[in-house]
XYZ file of C-alpha atoms in Angstrom:
347
model
C -117.732 -101.395 -70.924
C -115.423 -102.108 -68.041
C -114.440 -105.470 -69.583
C -113.564 -103.791 -72.918
C -111.386 -101.252 -71.080
C -109.579 -104.054 -69.242
C -108.925 -105.949 -72.468
C -107.634 -102.749 -74.101
C -105.312 -102.162 -71.134
C -103.920 -105.704 -71.386
C -103.293 -105.272 -75.126
C -101.470 -101.988 -74.492
C -99.340 -103.540 -71.736
C -98.328 -106.458 -73.976
C -97.424 -104.021 -76.763
C -95.326 -101.965 -74.357
C -93.505 -105.073 -73.138
C -92.730 -106.118 -76.726
C -91.602 -102.583 -77.582
C -89.139 -102.336 -74.720
C -85.563 -102.379 -76.037
C -83.691 -105.468 -74.843
C -79.978 -104.928 -74.167
C -78.063 -106.426 -77.074
C -74.532 -107.779 -76.637
C -71.662 -105.898 -78.227
C -70.404 -108.052 -81.074
C -66.697 -107.369 -80.470
C -66.969 -108.764 -76.931
C -68.943 -111.872 -77.839
C -66.449 -114.348 -79.250
C -62.911 -115.055 -77.983
C -62.700 -112.423 -75.260
C -59.437 -110.591 -74.614
C -57.128 -110.112 -77.610
C -59.771 -111.286 -80.089
C -58.428 -110.498 -83.571
C -61.757 -110.959 -85.337
C -63.430 -108.234 -87.373
C -67.188 -108.019 -87.838
C -68.506 -106.911 -91.210
C -72.077 -105.764 -91.889
C -72.505 -105.595 -95.683
C -75.909 -104.420 -96.886
C -77.454 -106.064 -99.919
C -81.016 -105.761 -101.196
C -82.010 -103.808 -98.118
C -80.706 -106.213 -95.450
C -77.448 -106.211 -93.500
C -75.829 -109.523 -92.690
C -73.205 -110.043 -89.984
C -70.020 -111.893 -90.953
C -67.281 -112.374 -88.336
C -63.873 -112.807 -90.020
C -60.428 -113.851 -88.814
C -57.435 -113.250 -91.091
C -54.466 -115.518 -91.659
C -51.538 -113.847 -89.879
C -48.974 -115.000 -92.453
C -48.303 -113.283 -95.768
C -47.994 -116.524 -97.719
C -51.709 -117.286 -97.912
C -53.219 -113.863 -98.612
C -54.656 -115.144 -101.909
C -55.836 -118.454 -100.554
C -59.532 -119.356 -100.364
C -61.870 -117.985 -97.708
C -63.497 -120.516 -95.385
C -67.169 -119.721 -94.749
C -68.881 -121.392 -91.779
C -72.673 -121.670 -91.527
C -74.351 -123.229 -88.512
C -77.304 -125.441 -87.753
C -80.789 -124.176 -86.991
C -81.361 -122.140 -84.826
C -77.706 -121.281 -84.173
C -75.400 -118.600 -85.564
C -71.750 -117.472 -85.603
C -71.094 -118.026 -81.877
C -71.756 -121.752 -82.362
C -68.246 -122.004 -83.837
C -66.330 -120.305 -80.991
C -64.855 -123.591 -79.765
C -63.187 -124.256 -83.144
C -61.952 -120.726 -83.913
C -58.624 -120.919 -81.984
C -57.626 -124.171 -83.741
C -58.747 -122.796 -87.104
C -56.538 -119.732 -86.567
C -53.618 -121.961 -85.641
C -53.981 -124.129 -88.749
C -54.912 -121.542 -91.367
C -51.338 -121.202 -92.688
C -51.017 -124.973 -93.195
C -54.483 -125.151 -94.776
C -53.741 -122.278 -97.196
C -56.776 -120.346 -95.943
C -56.680 -116.552 -96.218
C -59.650 -115.880 -93.922
C -62.123 -117.801 -91.813
C -65.543 -116.165 -91.672
C -68.562 -117.124 -89.574
C -72.039 -116.147 -90.772
C -75.259 -115.073 -89.066
C -78.215 -115.881 -91.269
C -80.952 -113.229 -91.373
C -82.572 -112.572 -88.007
C -79.883 -114.434 -86.069
C -76.974 -112.989 -84.136
C -76.273 -109.460 -85.308
C -77.851 -109.724 -88.780
C -80.961 -107.817 -89.813
C -84.325 -109.521 -89.621
C -86.325 -110.170 -92.754
C -90.018 -109.350 -92.907
C -90.655 -112.729 -94.542
C -89.047 -116.188 -94.517
C -86.076 -116.447 -96.883
C -85.527 -119.789 -98.597
C -82.012 -121.147 -98.803
C -82.033 -120.524 -102.546
C -82.755 -116.818 -101.978
C -80.311 -116.707 -99.088
C -77.309 -117.898 -101.116
C -78.000 -115.259 -103.765
C -78.163 -112.581 -101.078
C -75.085 -113.918 -99.316
C -73.013 -113.863 -102.486
C -74.015 -110.259 -103.085
C -73.177 -109.415 -99.466
C -69.760 -111.066 -99.745
C -69.004 -108.949 -102.793
C -70.117 -105.771 -100.996
C -67.834 -106.702 -98.074
C -64.859 -107.339 -100.379
C -64.766 -111.023 -99.431
C -64.294 -112.166 -103.012
C -62.350 -115.086 -104.411
C -62.661 -118.823 -103.906
C -64.465 -120.390 -100.956
C -64.246 -123.450 -98.771
C -67.767 -123.978 -97.432
C -68.436 -125.583 -94.051
C -71.986 -126.315 -92.945
C -73.219 -127.979 -89.787
C -76.682 -129.587 -89.733
C -79.066 -127.245 -91.624
C -75.996 -125.306 -92.744
C -75.199 -128.179 -95.114
C -78.256 -127.273 -97.204
C -76.596 -123.867 -97.656
C -73.273 -125.531 -98.562
C -74.857 -127.679 -101.265
C -77.153 -124.973 -102.638
C -74.350 -122.408 -102.848
C -72.029 -124.896 -104.558
C -74.592 -125.813 -107.212
C -75.615 -122.179 -107.773
C -72.093 -120.715 -107.981
C -69.791 -123.676 -108.760
C -66.912 -121.512 -109.979
C -66.674 -119.891 -106.531
C -66.220 -123.107 -104.544
C -63.054 -125.231 -104.208
C -64.136 -127.566 -101.403
C -66.943 -128.317 -98.962
C -67.459 -130.006 -95.610
C -70.778 -130.984 -94.067
C -70.990 -131.727 -90.345
C -73.779 -134.214 -89.563
C -75.536 -132.360 -92.325
C -79.125 -132.132 -93.508
C -79.575 -133.801 -96.894
C -81.811 -132.921 -99.836
C -84.254 -135.753 -99.038
C -84.971 -134.341 -95.568
C -88.109 -132.465 -96.602
C -89.811 -135.573 -98.012
C -89.837 -137.399 -94.664
C -93.182 -137.076 -92.881
C -91.669 -137.150 -89.378
C -89.500 -134.167 -90.299
C -92.515 -132.301 -91.634
C -94.281 -132.940 -88.334
C -91.164 -131.867 -86.397
C -91.300 -128.457 -88.104
C -94.818 -127.957 -86.771
C -93.841 -129.131 -83.292
C -90.731 -126.952 -83.068
C -92.613 -123.924 -84.390
C -95.219 -124.337 -81.660
C -92.495 -124.639 -79.019
C -90.804 -121.417 -80.151
C -94.155 -119.619 -80.231
C -94.590 -120.726 -76.630
C -91.175 -119.277 -75.782
C -92.188 -115.949 -77.329
C -95.332 -115.897 -75.195
C -93.274 -116.641 -72.087
C -90.747 -113.992 -73.053
C -93.494 -111.386 -73.456
C -94.519 -111.846 -69.815
C -90.950 -112.110 -68.494
C -90.958 -115.840 -67.693
C -88.605 -117.265 -70.325
C -85.307 -116.187 -68.784
C -85.833 -117.934 -65.441
C -86.844 -121.106 -67.278
C -83.761 -120.971 -69.500
C -81.311 -120.252 -66.682
C -82.726 -123.217 -64.778
C -81.641 -125.358 -67.779
C -85.251 -126.194 -68.563
C -84.695 -125.366 -72.246
C -82.753 -127.738 -74.475
C -79.716 -126.444 -76.311
C -81.411 -127.868 -79.429
C -83.413 -124.626 -79.500
C -80.335 -122.381 -79.400
C -79.880 -121.854 -75.648
C -76.251 -122.109 -74.523
C -75.910 -123.728 -71.075
C -73.042 -122.354 -69.001
C -71.481 -125.843 -68.976
C -70.290 -125.262 -72.560
C -67.288 -123.458 -71.120
C -65.829 -126.943 -70.554
C -65.848 -127.644 -74.306
C -63.946 -124.538 -75.348
C -66.568 -121.785 -75.318
C -65.641 -118.499 -73.686
C -67.860 -117.065 -70.993
C -68.450 -113.974 -73.110
C -69.659 -116.070 -76.073
C -72.043 -118.008 -73.838
C -73.382 -114.815 -72.251
C -73.880 -113.158 -75.637
C -75.674 -116.181 -77.075
C -77.956 -116.367 -74.051
C -78.813 -112.667 -74.343
C -79.632 -113.078 -78.033
C -81.760 -116.149 -77.338
C -83.838 -114.109 -74.891
C -84.677 -111.613 -77.637
C -87.834 -112.109 -79.696
C -85.851 -111.131 -82.799
C -83.977 -114.426 -82.549
C -87.059 -116.468 -81.686
C -89.049 -115.072 -84.620
C -86.134 -115.802 -86.962
C -86.178 -119.429 -85.807
C -89.864 -119.707 -86.700
C -89.177 -118.212 -90.136
C -86.469 -120.786 -90.773
C -88.556 -123.714 -89.608
C -91.122 -122.576 -92.170
C -88.677 -122.845 -95.095
C -86.918 -126.100 -94.187
C -89.154 -128.430 -96.184
C -89.383 -126.274 -99.301
C -85.639 -125.466 -99.317
C -84.563 -129.101 -99.069
C -87.131 -130.170 -101.679
C -85.921 -127.450 -104.064
C -82.352 -128.668 -103.563
C -83.473 -132.227 -104.307
C -85.110 -131.063 -107.545
C -81.851 -129.332 -108.480
C -79.964 -132.590 -108.047
C -82.625 -134.425 -110.068
C -82.365 -131.910 -112.895
C -80.374 -133.600 -115.706
C -78.576 -135.779 -113.164
C -76.854 -132.822 -111.475
C -74.145 -133.848 -108.972
C -71.177 -132.310 -107.188
C -68.926 -133.895 -109.841
C -65.359 -134.053 -108.466
C -65.642 -131.253 -105.900
C -63.408 -132.038 -102.877
C -65.850 -132.992 -100.141
C -65.520 -134.239 -96.556
C -68.669 -135.563 -94.915
C -68.530 -135.780 -91.109
C -71.493 -137.659 -89.707
C -72.675 -139.488 -86.629
C -74.406 -142.856 -87.075
C -77.717 -142.026 -85.381
C -79.580 -144.813 -87.221
C -79.384 -146.747 -90.479
C -81.620 -144.367 -92.409
C -79.475 -141.361 -91.414
C -76.319 -143.294 -92.335
C -77.759 -144.231 -95.722
C -78.697 -140.639 -96.467
C -75.271 -139.358 -95.429
C -73.598 -141.986 -97.598
C -75.768 -140.937 -100.530
C -74.932 -137.269 -99.937
C -71.202 -138.067 -99.970
C -71.645 -140.108 -103.179
C -72.772 -136.964 -105.015
C -69.070 -136.125 -105.420
C -66.552 -138.569 -106.864
C -63.915 -136.799 -104.775
C -65.435 -137.261 -101.320
C -64.631 -139.014 -98.076
C -66.630 -139.719 -94.933
C -65.346 -139.373 -91.376
C -67.186 -140.633 -88.287
C -68.260 -138.392 -85.430
C -67.417 -140.275 -82.240
C -68.992 -140.189 -79.716
C -72.286 -139.945 -81.575
C -73.792 -136.478 -81.148
C -75.519 -134.159 -83.602
C -74.348 -130.968 -81.850
C -70.758 -131.405 -82.974
C -69.443 -127.801 -82.648
C -70.769 -127.718 -79.082
C -69.484 -131.092 -77.950
C -66.654 -132.284 -80.217
C -64.775 -129.421 -81.908
C -61.676 -131.603 -82.422
C -63.397 -133.757 -85.026
C -64.238 -130.620 -87.016
C -60.564 -129.655 -87.061
C -59.649 -133.159 -88.211
C -62.211 -132.884 -90.984
C -60.878 -129.507 -92.111
C -57.338 -130.901 -92.194
C -58.540 -133.779 -94.382
C -60.394 -131.379 -96.678
C -57.352 -129.121 -96.962
C -55.229 -132.091 -97.948
C -57.790 -133.188 -100.512
C -57.947 -129.692 -102.057
C -54.151 -129.444 -102.331
C -53.414 -133.001 -103.531
C -56.552 -133.816 -105.527
C -58.252 -130.581 -106.611
C -61.308 -130.609 -108.834
C -60.617 -130.961 -112.546
C -64.121 -130.766 -113.981
C -66.033 -129.038 -111.149
C -66.840 -125.412 -111.896
C -66.187 -125.655 -115.620
């Protein structure tokens, strides 16, 4: 009897710990700091709100230009792009971009959590509806880093008339889900995040993270990122969000849809020889190994209007370590869109 009471007490204590509200960073103070001109939008579509952080072109000449949409790798969100935002703002007039918007997929950042994992195919449908609710309509330039490139490709194939150009940054390709080591990695990473949730529930995760015992591959921002262009407020906000089970559970949900989402994209490409036709496309990639290089080359070959640019030094976490190469890639994409726009894409 006494043992049952003790077990019940432990269960209640764990529930109380999980129920305690964790301070959440204020979105307006989580990006560029003082004089930040960004505006956060929270359009609701099919019962879920998504957070989109937008920066407007300050000139009047490009008000009708395309909107650049940035989607990050897994498990990152809008703050992953903070190091590139100032240069994007500076170059928007020359690139003919009306707005630059940075997305939090469901459960990440300041977006609502979903009760179930959302495949990329479902996500792009929901995102398009959310963009329309938010008034962010028109043509898009899509930028996706790592897992975000699955979004870029899926959105382009689903809504080709909306898209005028794409850039993938060391991006995940449609063959990713067929590779057994990647399938095993999903299981491994899921177990690691579950361990973080258990540590977080007993108050041990934060000390581990602040001692730099957690790799930034899992979404933790080390304070050293300030040397690569991240503001202290963006690092602090990202760390606070990481230490919230909302974020950690969202990461597990996304790991669970990686294989099926990439396989579904591969089937879409296989369907009647579907390609990206002549869509302007810049593929930034780091030469990790020959297999990765071959898959990146194949991904670029899906458009007859593509070019590849190397990421040097070699590093997968490009927005965190080498924002300049992203700006170079965007400049190349802008030039390609203006001088060699698609003629058959989207028709």
